[in-house]
Every structure is written in structure tokens, then in C-alpha cells.
Amino acid sequence: MPLPKPDVSQAKIEVLSLPKMNLGEGPHWNDQTQCLLYVDIYGPSVFIYNPKTDTNTEYNIRSELERLGAKGNRVSVGAVVPICDEPDKLLLATGNHIATLDLKTGGVAFVSEFEDGKAETRFNDGKCDPHGRFWAGTMSIEVYPDVHDKEAGNLVSVTYPCVAFHSTVSTVDLQSHNWKSTR
């Protein structure tokens, strides 16, 4: 059944004043908290913007990822989504791991590692579908800006809390770049 179309006749567009980031991505609106979640991939940081108070809360997770053994360009966070029934935790796609962020302590815990046999890939982005599955994409780590292995990516679906990876598409390019209109 298709979702009802929202009434956008009264929509208000605002430009937010956000903190300076290395590579900001992955905005996700959290309906439960009425806050915007987003990441700075190479910060690596997770941000929560509360429009009611006009405040940004930053969780820089670099030391946590390094404590858990992440190295080099895999010290990154590509996506953040809320976890249903766990309001004090967020689900993250970090480097080549699915992880949780505890909002009370700032602690990160790896839930599962995604290994595709490619040493130089990282999670880039992800979102949840209506069934609660987390879909995340990987890409090759850029050697130079916009220079990457165009067939290194994967699209995987993930279930939480018992994380099981289901690789659905492999050898994909970074889909947020290099697209062409067919019109």
C-alpha cells in the first residue's frame, strides 16, 4: 500500500547553521525525537540537531573507533539511524562495521563486521526500509577526491539486533556520483 502524500503546501525551507565538517552526509529525520541526525564521515562524528532548541550535539567517535581497532580511512562513519525501542542508542555504519552509539556514555560498540574481501572499502550511506531493515552501501576509499574503484561497492541489508548481512548487489559504483539523466 502506498504511503499518503504529505501536505507540503505550508512547507518552510530553512538553511541551518551547522558546525564545520570534513564531509557531512546522511541526514535522517528521527520522528520519535523530532531531531535531525547526520554524520561527518571523516570527523568522524555523529550529530543530533534539535530544531526546537536550535542546538547541535556532537559525538566525535574517533577515539572509540580507534579503541575498537579501526585504522586509517576506516576510521569513519557513513550513516546513522535511530533504533526502535532503544531511544538512548543509534545504529551506525562505520568503516566496515555496523555499530551502536550509546547516547548516554558516548561509547561505541561494534555489532558486526562486513568483509567483502576488499581491503579498501567503507560504508558510505544507509537508511531503513518500512520493515526495519537497515540498507547500507559500501564504496572504495578514495585515493584522491572522486577517484575510486567503480566496482568495489556493495549494497547490503542488515537486521538488528542479531545482525545478519544480506549482500543484495555487488560491484556497484558510488551511486551518489556520476549519474546521468535519462530524460
PDB file of C-alpha atoms in Angstrom:
ATOM      1  CA  MET A   1       0.000   0.000   0.000  1.00  0.00           C
ATOM      2  CA  PRO A   2       1.493   3.370  -0.988  1.00  0.00           C
ATOM      3  CA  LEU A   3       2.155   5.935   1.703  1.00  0.00           C
ATOM      4  CA  PRO A   4      -0.102   9.002   1.759  1.00  0.00           C
ATOM      5  CA  LYS A   5       1.391  12.082   0.159  1.00  0.00           C
ATOM      6  CA  PRO A   6       2.347  14.724   2.728  1.00  0.00           C
ATOM      7  CA  ASP A   7       0.800  18.159   2.524  1.00  0.00           C
ATOM      8  CA  VAL A   8       3.703  20.388   1.563  1.00  0.00           C
ATOM      9  CA  SER A   9       1.621  23.469   0.837  1.00  0.00           C
ATOM     10  CA  GLN A  10       2.768  25.041   4.104  1.00  0.00           C
ATOM     11  CA  ALA A  11       6.351  23.763   3.917  1.00  0.00           C
ATOM     12  CA  LYS A  12       9.003  26.128   5.165  1.00  0.00           C
ATOM     13  CA  ILE A  13      12.570  25.793   3.907  1.00  0.00           C
ATOM     14  CA  GLU A  14      15.316  26.933   6.238  1.00  0.00           C
ATOM     15  CA  VAL A  15      19.088  26.981   5.916  1.00  0.00           C
ATOM     16  CA  LEU A  16      20.641  25.627   9.085  1.00  0.00           C
ATOM     17  CA  SER A  17      23.799  26.959  10.616  1.00  0.00           C
ATOM     18  CA  LEU A  18      25.708  23.730  11.149  1.00  0.00           C
ATOM     19  CA  PRO A  19      29.196  23.138  12.511  1.00  0.00           C
ATOM     20  CA  LYS A  20      32.098  22.924  10.071  1.00  0.00           C
ATOM     21  CA  MET A  21      32.579  19.363   8.861  1.00  0.00           C
ATOM     22  CA  ASN A  22      35.074  17.407   6.757  1.00  0.00           C
ATOM     23  CA  LEU A  23      32.379  15.563   4.777  1.00  0.00           C
ATOM     24  CA  GLY A  24      28.820  15.960   6.051  1.00  0.00           C
ATOM     25  CA  GLU A  25      26.283  13.378   4.867  1.00  0.00           C
ATOM     26  CA  GLY A  26      23.400  11.087   5.669  1.00  0.00           C
ATOM     27  CA  PRO A  27      20.659  13.315   7.066  1.00  0.00           C
ATOM     28  CA  HIS A  28      17.922  11.290   8.745  1.00  0.00           C
ATOM     29  CA  TRP A  29      14.837  12.753  10.428  1.00  0.00           C
ATOM     30  CA  ASN A  30      14.022  10.953  13.683  1.00  0.00           C
ATOM     31  CA  ASP A  31      10.232  11.047  14.041  1.00  0.00           C
ATOM     32  CA  GLN A  32      10.393   9.842  17.648  1.00  0.00           C
ATOM     33  CA  THR A  33      12.625  12.660  18.902  1.00  0.00           C
ATOM     34  CA  GLN A  34      11.797  15.260  16.233  1.00  0.00           C
ATOM     35  CA  CYS A  35      15.528  15.749  15.661  1.00  0.00           C
ATOM     36  CA  LEU A  36      17.787  15.589  12.617  1.00  0.00           C
ATOM     37  CA  LEU A  37      20.574  13.004  12.681  1.00  0.00           C
ATOM     38  CA  TYR A  38      23.586  13.368  10.361  1.00  0.00           C
ATOM     39  CA  VAL A  39      27.264  12.490  10.179  1.00  0.00           C
ATOM     40  CA  ASP A  40      30.655  13.942   9.371  1.00  0.00           C
ATOM     41  CA  ILE A  41      32.195  10.928   7.631  1.00  0.00           C
ATOM     42  CA  TYR A  42      35.832  11.698   8.349  1.00  0.00           C
ATOM     43  CA  GLY A  43      35.296  13.625  11.621  1.00  0.00           C
ATOM     44  CA  PRO A  44      34.195  11.033  12.401  1.00  0.00           C
ATOM     45  CA  SER A  45      31.222  12.476  14.224  1.00  0.00           C
ATOM     46  CA  VAL A  46      27.521  11.876  14.724  1.00  0.00           C
ATOM     47  CA  PHE A  47      25.345  14.962  15.131  1.00  0.00           C
ATOM     48  CA  ILE A  48      21.870  15.473  16.520  1.00  0.00           C
ATOM     49  CA  TYR A  49      20.198  18.755  15.610  1.00  0.00           C
ATOM     50  CA  ASN A  50      17.206  19.758  17.735  1.00  0.00           C
ATOM     51  CA  PRO A  51      15.169  22.397  15.864  1.00  0.00           C
ATOM     52  CA  LYS A  52      13.081  23.263  18.944  1.00  0.00           C
ATOM     53  CA  THR A  53      16.159  24.418  20.857  1.00  0.00           C
ATOM     54  CA  ASP A  54      18.306  25.201  17.785  1.00  0.00           C
ATOM     55  CA  THR A  55      21.132  23.109  19.247  1.00  0.00           C
ATOM     56  CA  ASN A  56      23.577  20.622  17.765  1.00  0.00           C
ATOM     57  CA  THR A  57      25.003  17.815  19.883  1.00  0.00           C
ATOM     58  CA  GLU A  58      28.190  16.241  18.528  1.00  0.00           C
ATOM     59  CA  TYR A  59      29.512  12.797  19.341  1.00  0.00           C
ATOM     60  CA  ASN A  60      33.050  12.575  17.979  1.00  0.00           C
ATOM     61  CA  ILE A  61      33.685   8.834  17.831  1.00  0.00           C
ATOM     62  CA  ARG A  62      37.297   8.782  16.580  1.00  0.00           C
ATOM     63  CA  SER A  63      38.823   7.587  19.862  1.00  0.00           C
ATOM     64  CA  GLU A  64      36.091   4.974  20.278  1.00  0.00           C
ATOM     65  CA  LEU A  65      36.640   3.568  16.769  1.00  0.00           C
ATOM     66  CA  GLU A  66      40.412   3.505  17.278  1.00  0.00           C
ATOM     67  CA  ARG A  67      39.958   1.819  20.683  1.00  0.00           C
ATOM     68  CA  LEU A  68      37.978  -0.896  18.881  1.00  0.00           C
ATOM     69  CA  GLY A  69      40.762  -1.384  16.316  1.00  0.00           C
ATOM     70  CA  ALA A  70      39.647   0.700  13.323  1.00  0.00           C
ATOM     71  CA  LYS A  71      42.599   2.077  11.361  1.00  0.00           C
ATOM     72  CA  GLY A  72      43.276   4.559   8.584  1.00  0.00           C
ATOM     73  CA  ASN A  73      40.395   5.522   6.324  1.00  0.00           C
ATOM     74  CA  ARG A  74      38.145   3.005   8.063  1.00  0.00           C
ATOM     75  CA  VAL A  75      38.001   5.409  10.994  1.00  0.00           C
ATOM     76  CA  SER A  76      34.819   6.833   9.520  1.00  0.00           C
ATOM     77  CA  VAL A  77      31.059   6.909   9.941  1.00  0.00           C
ATOM     78  CA  GLY A  78      28.853   6.845   6.846  1.00  0.00           C
ATOM     79  CA  ALA A  79      25.328   6.648   8.246  1.00  0.00           C
ATOM     80  CA  VAL A  80      23.226   6.964  11.372  1.00  0.00           C
ATOM     81  CA  VAL A  81      19.656   5.838  12.072  1.00  0.00           C
ATOM     82  CA  PRO A  82      17.605   5.526  15.273  1.00  0.00           C
ATOM     83  CA  ILE A  83      16.990   2.120  16.841  1.00  0.00           C
ATOM     84  CA  CYS A  84      13.335   1.364  17.554  1.00  0.00           C
ATOM     85  CA  ASP A  85      12.658   0.658  21.241  1.00  0.00           C
ATOM     86  CA  GLU A  86      16.173   1.817  22.206  1.00  0.00           C
ATOM     87  CA  PRO A  87      15.899   5.622  22.433  1.00  0.00           C
ATOM     88  CA  ASP A  88      19.351   6.010  24.023  1.00  0.00           C
ATOM     89  CA  LYS A  89      21.158   4.264  21.151  1.00  0.00           C
ATOM     90  CA  LEU A  90      21.765   4.893  17.471  1.00  0.00           C
ATOM     91  CA  LEU A  91      22.768   2.413  14.770  1.00  0.00           C
ATOM     92  CA  LEU A  92      25.844   3.400  12.761  1.00  0.00           C
ATOM     93  CA  ALA A  93      27.591   2.257   9.606  1.00  0.00           C
ATOM     94  CA  THR A  94      31.264   2.826  10.449  1.00  0.00           C
ATOM     95  CA  GLY A  95      34.232   1.868   8.287  1.00  0.00           C
ATOM     96  CA  ASN A  96      33.415  -1.776   7.661  1.00  0.00           C
ATOM     97  CA  HIS A  97      31.355  -2.328  10.819  1.00  0.00           C
ATOM     98  CA  ILE A  98      27.785  -1.915  11.933  1.00  0.00           C
ATOM     99  CA  ALA A  99      27.959  -0.360  15.383  1.00  0.00           C
ATOM    100  CA  THR A 100      25.858   1.234  18.084  1.00  0.00           C
ATOM    101  CA  LEU A 101      26.402   4.597  19.750  1.00  0.00           C
ATOM    102  CA  ASP A 102      25.265   4.920  23.363  1.00  0.00           C
ATOM    103  CA  LEU A 103      23.958   8.477  23.697  1.00  0.00           C
ATOM    104  CA  LYS A 104      24.370   8.481  27.497  1.00  0.00           C
ATOM    105  CA  THR A 105      28.045   7.492  27.543  1.00  0.00           C
ATOM    106  CA  GLY A 106      29.262   8.267  24.021  1.00  0.00           C
ATOM    107  CA  GLY A 107      30.521   4.688  23.838  1.00  0.00           C
ATOM    108  CA  VAL A 108      30.610   2.789  20.550  1.00  0.00           C
ATOM    109  CA  ALA A 109      30.213  -0.972  20.264  1.00  0.00           C
ATOM    110  CA  PHE A 110      30.798  -2.975  17.105  1.00  0.00           C
ATOM    111  CA  VAL A 111      27.846  -5.231  16.387  1.00  0.00           C
ATOM    112  CA  SER A 112      29.154  -6.929  13.262  1.00  0.00           C
ATOM    113  CA  GLU A 113      31.911  -6.645  10.674  1.00  0.00           C
ATOM    114  CA  PHE A 114      31.216  -6.619   6.958  1.00  0.00           C
ATOM    115  CA  GLU A 115      34.017  -8.232   4.998  1.00  0.00           C
ATOM    116  CA  ASP A 116      33.730  -8.309   1.255  1.00  0.00           C
ATOM    117  CA  GLY A 117      37.320  -9.335   0.611  1.00  0.00           C
ATOM    118  CA  LYS A 118      38.175  -5.793  -0.466  1.00  0.00           C
ATOM    119  CA  ALA A 119      40.611  -4.117   1.901  1.00  0.00           C
ATOM    120  CA  GLU A 120      39.878  -0.587   0.818  1.00  0.00           C
ATOM    121  CA  THR A 121      36.118  -0.181   1.177  1.00  0.00           C
ATOM    122  CA  ARG A 122      34.000   1.613   3.746  1.00  0.00           C
ATOM    123  CA  PHE A 123      30.329   2.141   4.433  1.00  0.00           C
ATOM    124  CA  ASN A 124      29.138   5.313   2.750  1.00  0.00           C
ATOM    125  CA  ASP A 125      25.432   5.733   3.471  1.00  0.00           C
ATOM    126  CA  GLY A 126      22.397   3.888   4.719  1.00  0.00           C
ATOM    127  CA  LYS A 127      18.692   4.123   5.533  1.00  0.00           C
ATOM    128  CA  CYS A 128      15.952   1.908   6.951  1.00  0.00           C
ATOM    129  CA  ASP A 129      13.069   0.489   4.966  1.00  0.00           C
ATOM    130  CA  PRO A 130       9.471   0.236   6.277  1.00  0.00           C
ATOM    131  CA  HIS A 131      10.234  -3.291   7.552  1.00  0.00           C
ATOM    132  CA  GLY A 132      13.041  -2.072   9.810  1.00  0.00           C
ATOM    133  CA  ARG A 133      15.907  -3.424   7.721  1.00  0.00           C
ATOM    134  CA  PHE A 134      18.948  -1.186   7.528  1.00  0.00           C
ATOM    135  CA  TRP A 135      20.208  -0.865   3.942  1.00  0.00           C
ATOM    136  CA  ALA A 136      23.794   0.319   3.643  1.00  0.00           C
ATOM    137  CA  GLY A 137      26.130   0.854   0.737  1.00  0.00           C
ATOM    138  CA  THR A 138      29.872   0.469   0.613  1.00  0.00           C
ATOM    139  CA  MET A 139      32.313   2.209  -1.681  1.00  0.00           C
ATOM    140  CA  SER A 140      36.015   2.126  -2.304  1.00  0.00           C
ATOM    141  CA  ILE A 141      38.039   4.507  -0.197  1.00  0.00           C
ATOM    142  CA  GLU A 142      39.013   7.464  -2.345  1.00  0.00           C
ATOM    143  CA  VAL A 143      42.709   7.775  -3.072  1.00  0.00           C
ATOM    144  CA  TYR A 144      42.102  11.285  -4.369  1.00  0.00           C
ATOM    145  CA  PRO A 145      38.815  13.212  -4.346  1.00  0.00           C
ATOM    146  CA  ASP A 146      36.378  11.483  -6.715  1.00  0.00           C
ATOM    147  CA  VAL A 147      38.941   8.824  -7.679  1.00  0.00           C
ATOM    148  CA  HIS A 148      37.740   5.390  -6.592  1.00  0.00           C
ATOM    149  CA  ASP A 149      37.276   1.801  -7.802  1.00  0.00           C
ATOM    150  CA  LYS A 150      33.939   1.965  -9.582  1.00  0.00           C
ATOM    151  CA  GLU A 151      33.142  -1.720  -8.974  1.00  0.00           C
ATOM    152  CA  ALA A 152      34.173  -2.086  -5.334  1.00  0.00           C
ATOM    153  CA  GLY A 153      30.829  -1.185  -3.789  1.00  0.00           C
ATOM    154  CA  ASN A 154      28.130  -3.394  -2.319  1.00  0.00           C
ATOM    155  CA  LEU A 155      24.555  -2.797  -1.271  1.00  0.00           C
ATOM    156  CA  VAL A 156      23.649  -4.845   1.782  1.00  0.00           C
ATOM    157  CA  SER A 157      20.650  -5.176   4.052  1.00  0.00           C
ATOM    158  CA  VAL A 158      21.173  -5.618   7.766  1.00  0.00           C
ATOM    159  CA  THR A 159      18.860  -6.772  10.528  1.00  0.00           C
ATOM    160  CA  TYR A 160      19.361  -5.627  14.126  1.00  0.00           C
ATOM    161  CA  PRO A 161      19.930  -6.729  16.914  1.00  0.00           C
ATOM    162  CA  CYS A 162      21.013 -10.098  15.507  1.00  0.00           C
ATOM    163  CA  VAL A 163      22.959  -8.598  12.655  1.00  0.00           C
ATOM    164  CA  ALA A 164      22.963 -10.717   9.537  1.00  0.00           C
ATOM    165  CA  PHE A 165      24.317  -9.239   6.314  1.00  0.00           C
ATOM    166  CA  HIS A 166      22.491  -9.990   3.115  1.00  0.00           C
ATOM    167  CA  SER A 167      24.514  -8.812   0.143  1.00  0.00           C
ATOM    168  CA  THR A 168      21.983  -7.925  -2.496  1.00  0.00           C
ATOM    169  CA  VAL A 169      24.059  -6.170  -5.118  1.00  0.00           C
ATOM    170  CA  SER A 170      27.810  -6.244  -5.598  1.00  0.00           C
ATOM    171  CA  THR A 171      30.281  -4.498  -7.895  1.00  0.00           C
ATOM    172  CA  VAL A 172      28.394  -1.212  -7.789  1.00  0.00           C
ATOM    173  CA  ASP A 173      29.710   2.283  -8.288  1.00  0.00           C
ATOM    174  CA  LEU A 174      29.139   5.100  -5.834  1.00  0.00           C
ATOM    175  CA  GLN A 175      25.569   5.895  -6.779  1.00  0.00           C
ATOM    176  CA  SER A 176      25.515   9.435  -5.430  1.00  0.00           C
ATOM    177  CA  HIS A 177      28.081  10.487  -8.050  1.00  0.00           C
ATOM    178  CA  ASN A 178      28.382  10.289 -11.815  1.00  0.00           C
ATOM    179  CA  TRP A 179      24.694   9.812 -12.604  1.00  0.00           C
ATOM    180  CA  LYS A 180      23.145  10.894 -15.861  1.00  0.00           C
ATOM    181  CA  SER A 181      19.591  11.880 -16.573  1.00  0.00           C
ATOM    182  CA  THR A 182      17.687   9.659 -18.957  1.00  0.00           C
ATOM    183  CA  ARG A 183      15.284  12.474 -19.862  1.00  0.00           C
TER     184      ARG A 183
END
